[in-house]
Amino acid sequence: MADPVASVLPSPVANAPRKRSDLKRLGIFAAIALVVIAIGPYVLPMYMVNGLIRAFLYAAVALTVDVLWGYTGILTFGQSAFFGIGAYAAGLMFTHVGFSTGYAAIALVAGVGVAMLVAGLVGWLAFYHGASPLYGSVVTLVLPIVVTQILFSGGNFTGSSSGLSGFESFDVSIEAWFWIAGGFLVALTSAAWLFVRSDAGRILVAIRENEQRCEYVGINVSRVKIVLMVVCAAIAAIAGYAFAGVQMVVAPEYAGFVFGTELLIWVALGGRGTLIGPVIGTLVLDVSTSYLSGNLPFVWKLVIGVAFVVVIVALPQGLTPLVTRTARRIFGRRETAAPDAPVTFEQSAAAPYAGLEGAGQQALAVEGVRKHFGSLAVLQGIDFAASRGELLSLVGPNGAGKTTLMRCVADGNERSGGTVRINDHDIGRKPPYTCVGFGVGRKFQTANVFETLTVAEALRIARTRMARPSLWSRAGTLPLPEASLQVIRATGLDLQIGTEARHLSHGMKQALELAMVLALEPSVLLLDEPTAGLTKPERTMIGGILVNLAQKHRLCILLVEHDLDFVREISSRVIVLHQGRLVLDGTVAEVVESELVRTIYSGAAHGAPS
Amino acid sequence: MSTLLDILTTAAILYSVCAGLLLVFGVMKIINFAHGGFLTVGGYSALLVTHLGLHPWWAPAFAFVIGAVCGMAIERLVVRPLYSRPLDAILATWGLGIIIGQVITLAFGREVQFVQSPVTGALDLPGGASYSEYRLLLVAVAVALGLTLAAVLEGTRLGLVTRAVIMNENLARALGINSGLVRFATFSLGAGLASLAGALITPLSSVDPNMGVPWLVNAFMLVMVSGVSLVSLAIACVVLGGAQVLVSQWGNPILGGLTIVVLAAFVLRLRPQGFSRG
């Protein structure tokens, strides 16, 4: 984390109205909600007030499920376990020790603390580098099962299957509980709304969209997920604690896997990734369940089941978007969501080698790098070094190991043997986000971007490493290094900063990814066929940019390319790979005139694909 | 001796319960959370056989047919649109499990009911103890099931086509294999097998509308550690099922109930490919 202060400037005036209107909208919503909650206990029947208190607390947990699942893409069955931990913290303390303000405070701290610890453990287990999303879900599924079984086996201490009840609790009227729980929910929803729309909140969506790209722009995805899990666990535990305080009963079901899936059902029906949808979904469904399950016990649950399946299959975004769209149509209002906050680019103070003590001697050193898949050797002892300002092309027929070599340079876990040093730092077994810190920037072969993020958002994600994004607001300016700005302006990306990446043309996506990688201010740039699928003029332009990067910005560029004409025009040096071995390392002229290269391309292989 | 038999029979039961789930996961890359629902369907099919006064031997066959028919309908209506959204498929099939549970509750009531067992005797063991013949029979059933599935996969044209889809669905489709049909057949077969397993396990305990859920979680974890191989599933069932028996016997039954899920989660953390090779 370099110098966040130097590169983040105060927002310009142009952006202020938009931000103010955002905050104003939030303020109006929150105020209306608070007024409704304030008068609620006076107009609603007692039964309803009671039911809503419970629903408010459930909705708070549903909100955490939405942040984890709807925004970040972590399908979790386990939030119920944290709710249960918070509830049992209160239940155990008040049953076995007794009730006093001091004990209540201790119980709260203990409950939240245990929940956070467990969440940390679960996160460590579920979100290791390279874990599949399915595995993460598996772990969150195991958690509530383990917690309920522990509660079952606790005998008199935890009350086993019947739980604990009848303990003394807060001397607070039911109306006051209604205000506390309602106020808690409104505050939480507002905070979550600010967070997911903030610059930092966009990282969650980036992780959902493309975890790999996140790691290759230097974001430690596992850590983000674990921190998020821990925070969400704490919130769920607070809700559970309040639940035990008001209901004066705790039971293993509240920590269970079935409750965990019920939370998912509420979120899915309300509309994942909308915050307000899951809240309303929870309130409506929980309250109507407590009314209807008396009259139509099994039919009601059947209806919920059918609605859930239908929504997942046919309306993955849930009912909220449907309702808002219909409302707009009825009231004749146009979509108000569209234009994104205007962001202005500006040039940042150059900060190459951010986080490193110095530039070091050698930009890139590859020594004896080997890679094999089982018995198949793909790379067999590759040795070369490259300095700053070199534009080194890597050529060779398909299957020569070019892309594999790129991978071995950018991710410490890829190679089977040998050493890779970036700016004199041994990458060891370090994951991609650490290698980015050493100065590597990797552009993938096929454009690897965040499909639903706008150009500006994607570029900001790429700057996360340099400038810690705000947790609650959106900056109006985006400082980018000169090289990145050059690409953006030359390709016309600056005219589409509010466009989502999925609406960009193929060439523009490639340009966006290149701009993102350059925003990292790498000193070693890895490019895997950056011109594949581009038109001739686009190619020439990219070539010019690359030469400029190497000569003017002194980047060390490693380029995989099939188009030998292109290579000849821009390279300062060429390395030829063949069947996993480095067969030639020399100037463009040496390689072009080499008999060996001609044999490889025309004889052994079947002509050079270009 | 009886511990050894416990391990063997537990592994056999787990294997029968998991086979359908494994098949669906292997071919479709989808976790079928309605698997528990299909087990319940099988249990109640067996109950119906008892009610109709048929010989209990009819139960497994009857259950298989009912399960497969349910599977066909569900594949068409629910699973097919979710091929490209595997996490959503988990949720939708979980919702299906709820629906199946509620429909059964409406039809049969929520109380626990009992099913007639086809074999009631006990086998005398050397040393004076005796062991349930039905549990031993289930070992033979599991072995037969495994061999039949292997024979179908390795020895028939359908199996060849299925293996092609497992390895590379896009290529298989490009070669003119109707992968949609393969998926349809697989899901129906998986549902049928789950239902069959449900009918097999009911004589050991009882039937109730939520009987499938505890099995589902264990089966899910076992399939996760097995990859997509029938052999590694057998290994996983013996190792983790065995651990469950031992923990229940020497530790306590509640810990025993957790053994499979916790061990499986840690196995996957340390060795993401689980019990499968490579």
Tab-separated table of N, CA and C in Angstrom, chain A residues 69 73 75 77 124-125 128 134-135 137-138 141-142 145-146 149 152-153 257 261 264-265 272 298-299 301-302 305-306 308-309 312-313 316, chain B residues 33 78 81-82 85 87-88 90-92 94-96 98-99 102-103 105-106 110 213 217 220-221 224 254 258 261-262 265-266 268-269 272:
chain	number	residue	atom	x	y	z
A	69	TRP	N	-23.647	-13.383	-0.500
A	69	TRP	CA	-24.050	-14.182	-1.656
A	69	TRP	C	-24.398	-13.290	-2.842
A	73	GLY	N	-20.937	-13.313	-4.200
A	73	GLY	CA	-21.014	-14.611	-4.849
A	73	GLY	C	-20.650	-15.792	-3.970
A	75	LEU	N	-21.991	-18.424	-1.823
A	75	LEU	CA	-23.254	-19.058	-1.419
A	75	LEU	C	-23.067	-19.639	-0.019
A	77	PHE	N	-24.537	-21.169	3.615
A	77	PHE	CA	-25.628	-21.783	4.364
A	77	PHE	C	-25.419	-21.535	5.853
A	124	TRP	N	-10.795	-19.269	6.859
A	124	TRP	CA	-9.493	-19.873	6.551
A	124	TRP	C	-9.679	-21.205	5.841
A	125	LEU	N	-10.666	-21.953	6.299
A	125	LEU	CA	-10.922	-23.266	5.736
A	125	LEU	C	-11.526	-23.140	4.331
A	128	TYR	N	-9.309	-20.541	0.993
A	128	TYR	CA	-7.879	-20.533	0.712
A	128	TYR	C	-7.653	-20.206	-0.750
A	134	LEU	N	-17.673	-24.025	-4.836
A	134	LEU	CA	-18.471	-25.121	-4.286
A	134	LEU	C	-17.914	-25.552	-2.930
A	135	TYR	N	-16.584	-25.585	-2.836
A	135	TYR	CA	-15.987	-25.992	-1.568
A	135	TYR	C	-16.336	-24.994	-0.463
A	137	SER	N	-19.009	-23.265	-0.209
A	137	SER	CA	-20.380	-23.550	0.203
A	137	SER	C	-20.443	-24.790	1.085
A	138	VAL	N	-19.626	-25.781	0.738
A	138	VAL	CA	-19.588	-27.007	1.536
A	138	VAL	C	-19.245	-26.677	2.981
A	141	LEU	N	-21.883	-25.067	4.860
A	141	LEU	CA	-22.946	-26.037	5.137
A	141	LEU	C	-22.588	-26.892	6.355
A	142	VAL	N	-21.313	-27.218	6.473
A	142	VAL	CA	-20.865	-28.042	7.595
A	142	VAL	C	-20.993	-27.266	8.912
A	145	ILE	N	-24.242	-27.441	10.920
A	145	ILE	CA	-24.471	-28.821	11.363
A	145	ILE	C	-23.610	-29.114	12.589
A	146	VAL	N	-22.359	-28.682	12.530
A	146	VAL	CA	-21.468	-28.893	13.667
A	146	VAL	C	-21.980	-28.125	14.886
A	149	GLN	N	-24.995	-29.772	16.449
A	149	GLN	CA	-24.657	-31.032	17.132
A	149	GLN	C	-23.967	-30.751	18.461
A	152	PHE	N	-26.652	-29.875	20.803
A	152	PHE	CA	-27.393	-31.081	21.199
A	152	PHE	C	-26.646	-31.856	22.278
A	153	SER	N	-25.322	-31.905	22.129
A	153	SER	CA	-24.568	-32.752	23.044
A	153	SER	C	-24.219	-32.022	24.328
A	257	PHE	N	-28.927	-25.670	9.955
A	257	PHE	CA	-28.753	-25.638	8.507
A	257	PHE	C	-30.082	-25.280	7.807
A	261	THR	N	-30.778	-22.207	5.215
A	261	THR	CA	-31.350	-22.231	3.867
A	261	THR	C	-32.576	-21.325	3.790
A	264	LEU	N	-31.526	-18.034	2.842
A	264	LEU	CA	-31.263	-17.963	1.403
A	264	LEU	C	-32.556	-17.810	0.616
A	265	ILE	N	-33.593	-18.504	1.077
A	265	ILE	CA	-34.881	-18.420	0.381
A	265	ILE	C	-35.408	-16.984	0.450
A	272	ARG	N	-31.666	-11.022	-4.723
A	272	ARG	CA	-30.275	-10.973	-4.271
A	272	ARG	C	-29.574	-9.772	-4.874
A	298	PHE	N	-49.044	-27.013	6.145
A	298	PHE	CA	-48.120	-27.615	5.179
A	298	PHE	C	-48.230	-26.958	3.821
A	299	VAL	N	-49.440	-26.515	3.500
A	299	VAL	CA	-49.642	-25.905	2.186
A	299	VAL	C	-48.792	-24.645	2.057
A	301	LYS	N	-45.926	-23.872	3.445
A	301	LYS	CA	-44.521	-24.188	3.206
A	301	LYS	C	-44.332	-24.694	1.771
A	302	LEU	N	-45.346	-25.415	1.291
A	302	LEU	CA	-45.298	-25.891	-0.095
A	302	LEU	C	-45.291	-24.704	-1.057
A	305	GLY	N	-41.946	-23.148	-1.086
A	305	GLY	CA	-41.019	-23.992	-1.837
A	305	GLY	C	-41.182	-23.798	-3.333
A	306	VAL	N	-42.428	-23.797	-3.790
A	306	VAL	CA	-42.690	-23.637	-5.223
A	306	VAL	C	-42.227	-22.254	-5.687
A	308	PHE	N	-39.959	-20.406	-4.421
A	308	PHE	CA	-38.500	-20.370	-4.404
A	308	PHE	C	-37.923	-20.992	-5.676
A	309	VAL	N	-38.416	-22.169	-6.017
A	309	VAL	CA	-37.903	-22.843	-7.214
A	309	VAL	C	-38.190	-22.009	-8.457
A	312	ILE	N	-35.795	-19.008	-8.570
A	312	ILE	CA	-34.424	-19.371	-8.922
A	312	ILE	C	-34.322	-19.701	-10.411
A	313	VAL	N	-35.305	-20.429	-10.924
A	313	VAL	CA	-35.228	-20.851	-12.322
A	313	VAL	C	-35.531	-19.691	-13.269
A	316	PRO	N	-33.949	-15.082	-11.570
A	316	PRO	CA	-32.810	-15.174	-10.642
A	316	PRO	C	-32.603	-13.882	-9.857
B	33	PHE	N	-29.579	-31.287	-4.704
B	33	PHE	CA	-30.014	-31.240	-3.311
B	33	PHE	C	-31.420	-31.810	-3.135
B	78	VAL	N	-37.096	-28.092	-14.158
B	78	VAL	CA	-36.321	-27.278	-13.226
B	78	VAL	C	-34.823	-27.311	-13.513
B	81	PRO	N	-32.980	-25.606	-17.145
B	81	PRO	CA	-32.607	-24.195	-17.316
B	81	PRO	C	-31.405	-23.779	-16.473
B	82	LEU	N	-30.939	-24.650	-15.575
B	82	LEU	CA	-29.895	-24.229	-14.631
B	82	LEU	C	-28.532	-24.850	-14.922
B	85	ARG	N	-25.750	-22.568	-14.319
B	85	ARG	CA	-25.699	-21.871	-13.029
B	85	ARG	C	-25.644	-22.903	-11.903
B	87	LEU	N	-24.438	-23.105	-8.877
B	87	LEU	CA	-24.788	-22.758	-7.495
B	87	LEU	C	-26.300	-22.550	-7.368
B	88	ASP	N	-26.905	-21.980	-8.402
B	88	ASP	CA	-28.358	-21.827	-8.379
B	88	ASP	C	-29.051	-23.182	-8.433
B	90	ILE	N	-28.076	-25.858	-7.005
B	90	ILE	CA	-28.117	-26.360	-5.625
B	90	ILE	C	-29.362	-25.828	-4.931
B	91	LEU	N	-29.587	-24.530	-5.076
B	91	LEU	CA	-30.703	-23.904	-4.378
B	91	LEU	C	-32.046	-24.400	-4.914
B	92	ALA	N	-32.149	-24.462	-6.240
B	92	ALA	CA	-33.428	-24.875	-6.821
B	92	ALA	C	-33.752	-26.307	-6.425
B	94	TRP	N	-32.707	-27.795	-3.772
B	94	TRP	CA	-33.063	-27.768	-2.348
B	94	TRP	C	-34.541	-27.384	-2.206
B	95	GLY	N	-34.976	-26.389	-2.993
B	95	GLY	CA	-36.390	-26.006	-2.987
B	95	GLY	C	-37.274	-27.181	-3.391
B	96	LEU	N	-36.805	-27.965	-4.378
B	96	LEU	CA	-37.549	-29.151	-4.789
B	96	LEU	C	-37.682	-30.133	-3.642
B	98	ILE	N	-37.852	-29.382	-0.538
B	98	ILE	CA	-38.904	-28.864	0.340
B	98	ILE	C	-40.270	-29.247	-0.230
B	99	ILE	N	-40.420	-29.045	-1.549
B	99	ILE	CA	-41.713	-29.341	-2.175
B	99	ILE	C	-42.058	-30.821	-1.997
B	102	GLN	N	-43.138	-31.525	1.512
B	102	GLN	CA	-44.464	-31.026	1.866
B	102	GLN	C	-45.572	-31.838	1.195
B	103	VAL	N	-45.334	-32.214	-0.074
B	103	VAL	CA	-46.346	-33.021	-0.765
B	103	VAL	C	-46.531	-34.342	-0.031
B	105	THR	N	-45.919	-34.883	3.122
B	105	THR	CA	-46.600	-34.611	4.384
B	105	THR	C	-48.103	-34.513	4.164
B	106	LEU	N	-48.499	-33.815	3.096
B	106	LEU	CA	-49.924	-33.662	2.822
B	106	LEU	C	-50.573	-35.001	2.508
B	110	ARG	N	-47.454	-36.329	8.865
B	110	ARG	CA	-46.060	-36.082	9.222
B	110	ARG	C	-45.525	-37.077	10.233
B	213	VAL	N	-33.078	-35.671	4.709
B	213	VAL	CA	-32.143	-34.556	4.915
B	213	VAL	C	-30.822	-34.962	5.573
B	217	VAL	N	-26.817	-34.633	3.536
B	217	VAL	CA	-25.586	-33.919	3.849
B	217	VAL	C	-24.386	-34.859	3.815
B	220	PHE	N	-23.680	-35.813	0.182
B	220	PHE	CA	-23.068	-34.681	-0.506
B	220	PHE	C	-21.572	-34.614	-0.202
B	221	MET	N	-21.229	-34.741	1.082
B	221	MET	CA	-19.820	-34.656	1.453
B	221	MET	C	-19.024	-35.820	0.864
B	224	MET	N	-18.394	-35.168	-2.710
B	224	MET	CA	-17.383	-34.123	-2.873
B	224	MET	C	-15.973	-34.697	-2.758
B	254	ILE	N	-23.177	-38.523	18.912
B	254	ILE	CA	-23.341	-37.205	18.305
B	254	ILE	C	-22.096	-36.813	17.530
B	258	LEU	N	-21.134	-36.380	13.189
B	258	LEU	CA	-20.396	-35.281	12.553
B	258	LEU	C	-19.174	-35.750	11.786
B	261	VAL	N	-18.935	-35.326	7.796
B	261	VAL	CA	-18.886	-33.967	7.251
B	261	VAL	C	-17.592	-33.260	7.634
B	262	VAL	N	-17.176	-33.415	8.892
B	262	VAL	CA	-15.980	-32.686	9.325
B	262	VAL	C	-14.737	-33.257	8.653
B	265	ALA	N	-14.599	-32.250	5.015
B	265	ALA	CA	-14.213	-30.847	4.806
B	265	ALA	C	-12.704	-30.685	4.943
B	266	PHE	N	-12.115	-31.362	5.944
B	266	PHE	CA	-10.666	-31.214	6.120
B	266	PHE	C	-9.887	-31.946	5.037
B	268	LEU	N	-10.765	-32.262	1.998
B	268	LEU	CA	-10.811	-31.416	0.805
B	268	LEU	C	-9.896	-30.206	0.941
B	269	ARG	N	-9.767	-29.695	2.179
B	269	ARG	CA	-8.907	-28.530	2.382
B	269	ARG	C	-7.453	-28.902	2.124
B	272	PRO	N	-7.452	-31.095	-2.376
B	272	PRO	CA	-8.689	-30.700	-3.062
B	272	PRO	C	-9.288	-31.786	-3.950
